[in-house]
Short mmCIF file of C-alpha atoms in Angstrom, two decimals:
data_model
loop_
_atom_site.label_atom_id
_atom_site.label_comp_id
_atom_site.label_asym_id
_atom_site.label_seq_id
_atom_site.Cartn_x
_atom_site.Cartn_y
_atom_site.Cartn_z
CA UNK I 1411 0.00 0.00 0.00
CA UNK I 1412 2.86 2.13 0.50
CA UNK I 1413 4.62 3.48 -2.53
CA UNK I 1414 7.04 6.15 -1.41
CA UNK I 1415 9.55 5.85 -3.83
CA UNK I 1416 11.81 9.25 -4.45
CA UNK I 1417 10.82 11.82 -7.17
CA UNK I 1418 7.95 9.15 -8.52
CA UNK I 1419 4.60 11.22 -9.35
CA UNK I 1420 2.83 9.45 -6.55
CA UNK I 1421 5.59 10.87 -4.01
CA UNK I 1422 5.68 14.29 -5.48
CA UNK I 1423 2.00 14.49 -4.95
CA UNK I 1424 2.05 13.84 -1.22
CA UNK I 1425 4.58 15.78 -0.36
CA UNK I 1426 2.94 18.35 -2.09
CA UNK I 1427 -0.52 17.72 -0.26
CA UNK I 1428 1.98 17.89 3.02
CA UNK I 1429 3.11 20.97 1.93
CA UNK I 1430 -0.56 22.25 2.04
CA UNK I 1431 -1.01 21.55 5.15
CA UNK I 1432 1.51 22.75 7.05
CA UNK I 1433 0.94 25.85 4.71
CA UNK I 1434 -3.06 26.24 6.21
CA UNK I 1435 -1.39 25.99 10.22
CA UNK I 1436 2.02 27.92 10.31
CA UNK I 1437 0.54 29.63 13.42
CA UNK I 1438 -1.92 26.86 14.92
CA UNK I 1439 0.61 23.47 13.82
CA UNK I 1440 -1.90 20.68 12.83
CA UNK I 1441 -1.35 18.37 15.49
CA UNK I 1442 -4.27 15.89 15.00
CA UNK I 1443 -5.28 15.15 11.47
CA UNK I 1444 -8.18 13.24 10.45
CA UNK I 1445 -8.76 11.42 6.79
CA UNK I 1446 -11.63 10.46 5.40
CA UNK I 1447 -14.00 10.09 2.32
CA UNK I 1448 -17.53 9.68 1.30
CA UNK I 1449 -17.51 5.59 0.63
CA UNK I 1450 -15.42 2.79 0.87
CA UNK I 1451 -12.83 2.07 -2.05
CA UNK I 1452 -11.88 5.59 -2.82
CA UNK I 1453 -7.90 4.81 -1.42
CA UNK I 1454 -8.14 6.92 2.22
CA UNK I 1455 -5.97 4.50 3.74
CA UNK I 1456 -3.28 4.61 1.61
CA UNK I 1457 -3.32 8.49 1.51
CA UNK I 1458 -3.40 8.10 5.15
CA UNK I 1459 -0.51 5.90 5.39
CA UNK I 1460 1.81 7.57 3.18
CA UNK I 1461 0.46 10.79 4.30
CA UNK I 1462 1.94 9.36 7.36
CA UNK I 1463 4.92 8.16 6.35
CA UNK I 1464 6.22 11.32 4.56
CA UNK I 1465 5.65 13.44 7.43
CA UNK I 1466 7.26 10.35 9.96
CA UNK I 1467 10.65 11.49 8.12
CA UNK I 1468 10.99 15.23 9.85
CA UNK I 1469 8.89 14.36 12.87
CA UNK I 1470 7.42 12.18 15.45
CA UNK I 1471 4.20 10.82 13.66
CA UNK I 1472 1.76 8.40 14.75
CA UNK I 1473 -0.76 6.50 12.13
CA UNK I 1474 -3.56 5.85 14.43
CA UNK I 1475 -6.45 3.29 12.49
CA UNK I 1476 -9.78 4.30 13.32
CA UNK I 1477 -11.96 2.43 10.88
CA UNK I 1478 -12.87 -0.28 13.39
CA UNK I 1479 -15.46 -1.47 11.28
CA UNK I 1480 -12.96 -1.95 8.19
CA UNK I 1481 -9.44 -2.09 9.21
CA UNK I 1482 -6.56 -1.95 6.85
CA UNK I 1483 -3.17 -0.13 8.50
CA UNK I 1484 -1.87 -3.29 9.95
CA UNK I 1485 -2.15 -5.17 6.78
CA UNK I 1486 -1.09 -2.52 4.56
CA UNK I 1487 2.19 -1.45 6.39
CA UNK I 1488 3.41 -5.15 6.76
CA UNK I 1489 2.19 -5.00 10.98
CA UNK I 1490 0.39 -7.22 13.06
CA UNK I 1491 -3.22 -6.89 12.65
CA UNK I 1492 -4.20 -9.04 16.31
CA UNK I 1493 -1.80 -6.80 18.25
CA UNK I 1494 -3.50 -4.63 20.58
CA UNK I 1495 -4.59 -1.47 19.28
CA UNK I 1496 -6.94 1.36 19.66
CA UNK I 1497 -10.20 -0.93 20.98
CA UNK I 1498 -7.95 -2.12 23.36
CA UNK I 1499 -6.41 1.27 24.80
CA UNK I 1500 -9.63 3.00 24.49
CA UNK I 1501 -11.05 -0.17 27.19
CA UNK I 1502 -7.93 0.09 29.46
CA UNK I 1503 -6.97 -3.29 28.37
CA UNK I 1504 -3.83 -2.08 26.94
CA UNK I 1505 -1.27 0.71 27.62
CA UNK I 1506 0.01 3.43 24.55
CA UNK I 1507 3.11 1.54 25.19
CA UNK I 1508 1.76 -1.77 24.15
CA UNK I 1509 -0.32 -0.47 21.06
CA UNK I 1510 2.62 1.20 19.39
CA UNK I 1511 4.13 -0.55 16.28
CA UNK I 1512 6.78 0.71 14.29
CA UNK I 1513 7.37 0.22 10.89
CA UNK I 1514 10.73 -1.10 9.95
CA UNK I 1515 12.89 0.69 8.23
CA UNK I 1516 11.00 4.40 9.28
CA UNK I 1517 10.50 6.18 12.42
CA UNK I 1518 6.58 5.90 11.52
CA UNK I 1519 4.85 4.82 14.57
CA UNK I 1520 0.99 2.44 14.46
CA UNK I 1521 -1.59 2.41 16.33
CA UNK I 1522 -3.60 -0.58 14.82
CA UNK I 1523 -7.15 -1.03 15.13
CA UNK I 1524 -6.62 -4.04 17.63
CA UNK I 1525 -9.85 -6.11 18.46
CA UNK I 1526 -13.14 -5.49 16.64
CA UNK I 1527 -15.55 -4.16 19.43
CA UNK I 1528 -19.35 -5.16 19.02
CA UNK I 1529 -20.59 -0.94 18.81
CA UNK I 1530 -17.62 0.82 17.74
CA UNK I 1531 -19.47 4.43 17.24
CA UNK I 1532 -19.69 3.44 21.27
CA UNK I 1533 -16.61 3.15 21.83
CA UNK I 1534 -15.52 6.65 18.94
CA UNK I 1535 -18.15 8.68 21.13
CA UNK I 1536 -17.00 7.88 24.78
CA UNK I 1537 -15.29 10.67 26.75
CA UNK I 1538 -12.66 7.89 27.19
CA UNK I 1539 -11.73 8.15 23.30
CA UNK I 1540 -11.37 11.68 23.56
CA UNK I 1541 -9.04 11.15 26.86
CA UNK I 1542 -6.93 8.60 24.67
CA UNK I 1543 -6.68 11.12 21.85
CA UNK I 1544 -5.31 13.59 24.12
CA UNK I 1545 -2.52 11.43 25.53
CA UNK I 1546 -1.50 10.34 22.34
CA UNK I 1547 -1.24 13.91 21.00
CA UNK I 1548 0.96 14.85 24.29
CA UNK I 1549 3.25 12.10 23.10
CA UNK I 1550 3.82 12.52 19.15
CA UNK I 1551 4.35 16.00 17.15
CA UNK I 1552 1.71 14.63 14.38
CA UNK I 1553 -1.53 12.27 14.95
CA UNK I 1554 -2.82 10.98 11.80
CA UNK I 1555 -5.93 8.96 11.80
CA UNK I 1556 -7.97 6.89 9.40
CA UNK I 1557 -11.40 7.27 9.79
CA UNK I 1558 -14.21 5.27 7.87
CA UNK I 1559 -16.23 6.67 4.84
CA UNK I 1560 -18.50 9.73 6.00
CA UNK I 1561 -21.47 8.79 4.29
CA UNK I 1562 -21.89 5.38 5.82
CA UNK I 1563 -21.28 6.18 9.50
CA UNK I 1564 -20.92 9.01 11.96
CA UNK I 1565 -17.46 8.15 13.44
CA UNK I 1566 -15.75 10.15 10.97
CA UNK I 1567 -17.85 13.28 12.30
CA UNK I 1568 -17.05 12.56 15.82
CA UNK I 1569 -13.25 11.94 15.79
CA UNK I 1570 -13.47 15.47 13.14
CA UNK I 1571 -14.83 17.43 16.11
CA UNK I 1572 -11.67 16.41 18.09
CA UNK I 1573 -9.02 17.01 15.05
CA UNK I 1574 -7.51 20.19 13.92
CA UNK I 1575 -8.63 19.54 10.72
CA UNK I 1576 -9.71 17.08 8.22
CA UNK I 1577 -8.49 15.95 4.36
CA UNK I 1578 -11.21 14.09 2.48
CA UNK I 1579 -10.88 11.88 0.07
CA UNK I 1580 -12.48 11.65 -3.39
CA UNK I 1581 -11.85 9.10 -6.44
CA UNK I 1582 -11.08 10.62 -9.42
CA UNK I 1583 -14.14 10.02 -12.38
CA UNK I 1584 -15.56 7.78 -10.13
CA UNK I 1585 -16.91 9.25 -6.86
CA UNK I 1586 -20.21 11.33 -7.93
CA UNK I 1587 -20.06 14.94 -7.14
CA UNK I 1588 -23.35 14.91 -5.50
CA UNK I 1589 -22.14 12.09 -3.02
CA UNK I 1590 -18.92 14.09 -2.20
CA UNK I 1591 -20.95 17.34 -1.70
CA UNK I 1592 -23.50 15.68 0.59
CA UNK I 1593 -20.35 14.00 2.56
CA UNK I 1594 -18.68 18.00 3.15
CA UNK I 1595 -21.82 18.83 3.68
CA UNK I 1596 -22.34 16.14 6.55
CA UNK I 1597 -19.24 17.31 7.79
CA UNK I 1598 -19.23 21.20 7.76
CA UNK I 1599 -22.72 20.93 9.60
CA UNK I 1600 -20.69 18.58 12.41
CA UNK I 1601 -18.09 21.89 12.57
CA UNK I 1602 -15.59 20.05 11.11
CA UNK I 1603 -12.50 22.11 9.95
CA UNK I 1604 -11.87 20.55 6.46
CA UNK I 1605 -8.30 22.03 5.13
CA UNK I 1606 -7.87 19.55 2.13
CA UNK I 1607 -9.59 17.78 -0.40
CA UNK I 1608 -7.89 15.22 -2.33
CA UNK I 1609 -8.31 14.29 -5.97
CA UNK I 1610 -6.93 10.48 -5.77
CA UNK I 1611 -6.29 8.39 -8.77
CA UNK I 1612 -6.05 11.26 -10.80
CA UNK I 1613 -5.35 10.05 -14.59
CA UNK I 1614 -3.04 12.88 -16.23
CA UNK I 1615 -2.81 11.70 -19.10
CA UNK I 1616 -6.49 11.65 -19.53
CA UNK I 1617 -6.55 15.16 -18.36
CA UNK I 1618 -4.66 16.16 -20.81
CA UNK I 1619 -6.25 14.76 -23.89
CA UNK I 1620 -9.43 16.31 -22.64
CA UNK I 1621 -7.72 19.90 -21.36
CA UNK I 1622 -4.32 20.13 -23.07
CA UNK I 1623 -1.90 22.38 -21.36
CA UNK I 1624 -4.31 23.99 -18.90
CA UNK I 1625 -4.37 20.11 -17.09
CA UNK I 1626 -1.68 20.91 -15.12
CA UNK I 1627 0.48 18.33 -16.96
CA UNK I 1628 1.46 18.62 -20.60
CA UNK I 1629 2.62 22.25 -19.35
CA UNK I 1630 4.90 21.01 -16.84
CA UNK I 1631 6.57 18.05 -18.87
CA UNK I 1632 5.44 14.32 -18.39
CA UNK I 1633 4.24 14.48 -14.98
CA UNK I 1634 3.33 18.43 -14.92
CA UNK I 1635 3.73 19.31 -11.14
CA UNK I 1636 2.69 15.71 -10.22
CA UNK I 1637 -0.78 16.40 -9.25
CA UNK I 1638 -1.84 20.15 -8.74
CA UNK I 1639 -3.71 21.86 -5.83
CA UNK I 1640 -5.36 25.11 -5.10
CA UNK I 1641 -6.82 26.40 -2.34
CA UNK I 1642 -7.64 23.27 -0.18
CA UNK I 1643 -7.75 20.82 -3.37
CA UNK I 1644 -4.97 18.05 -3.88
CA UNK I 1645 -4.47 15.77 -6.61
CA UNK I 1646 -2.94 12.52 -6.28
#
């Protein structure tokens, strides 16, 4: 799931969407950053984890996997998937300590999803989450969490009230517009602070048979600025 290779499109385009960020918090640093998108299949998790990774190389980071209904960190970043995780730290069955994973080779540390729990939007809306949010933000410079899709369950919303801001996820030409706009809208009316949207999958080459030089890539050379973004809009 990982695909961090130097000065490869893919890798140009997160660092660029990492750029963004930092760039929308010079004053207030984003210390809590929650990803999400409208359904399932639209690639969240990956952006999550190599959002993660990128930023693991200047800073403490922790990649904390919230989709309890759904989880895919563990398996994607080559971890163990039964260790103890978030269900079990949230239940005081575990310490931080214990839950931590690190990736080998990076200084990327995981927070897996540990142990399916029967109600997770329970377990997402207890006071106890939020208490376990704040200790692991005392501990790491960066908190990056997966959540799951927006328009399937309220977690997403929740954990979003507790972030400093949000990125959500759409698939490029596949993701309606309508569904993306009802999922920011879901979120905005939760107070959510969204600081990104990302364009993910975004076929270039397409683009530019449609668009020509105003795609943002035959302008640029072969991989134009590998992905563009505006204001809060990133293209991966």
């Amino acid at each position: 799931a990982v695909d961090l290779e130097p000065h490869t499109p893919y890798s140009e385009s997160i660092g660029t969407a990492a750029t963004g960020v930092a760039l929308t918090g010079l004053d207030q640093p984003r210390k809590l950053i929650a990803i999400t998108s409208s359904i399932p299949g639209e690639g969240k998790s990956t952006l999550a984890m190599n959002f993660a990774m990128f930023n693991s190389r200047i800073k403490p980071v922790v990649l904390v996997d919230a989709d309890l209904r759904k989880p895919t960190v563990a398996s994607g970043l080559g971890l163990d998937p039964n260790a103890k995780g978030l269900a079990e730290l949230v239940a005081g069955m575990a310490t931080l300590d214990e839950c931590l994973q690190r990736v080998d080779g990076t200084n990327l540390q995981v927070i897996a999803a540990g142990r399916i729990p029967p109600n997770p939007l329970e377990l997402i809306a207890s006071a106890r989450f939020r208490e376990v949010l704040g200790h692991i933000r005392a501990r790491f410079d960066m908190v990056i969490v997966d959540c799951p899709p927006v328009n399937l369950v309220s977690d997403a919303l929740i954990i979003g009230t507790q972030a400093t801001g949000m990125i959500y996820v759409a698939k490029s030409d596949e993701t309606p517009l309508p569904l993306v706009r009802s999922g920011l809208q879901r979120v905005s009316q939760a107070g959510v602070n969204v600081i990104g949207v990302v364009l993910n999958m975004h076929d270039f080459k397409k683009a530019e048979r449609y668009y020509g030089e105003y795609s943002g890539y035959g302008k640029y050379g072969k991989y134009g600025k590998y992905g563009y973004y505006g204001k809060k809009v990133f293209a991966t």
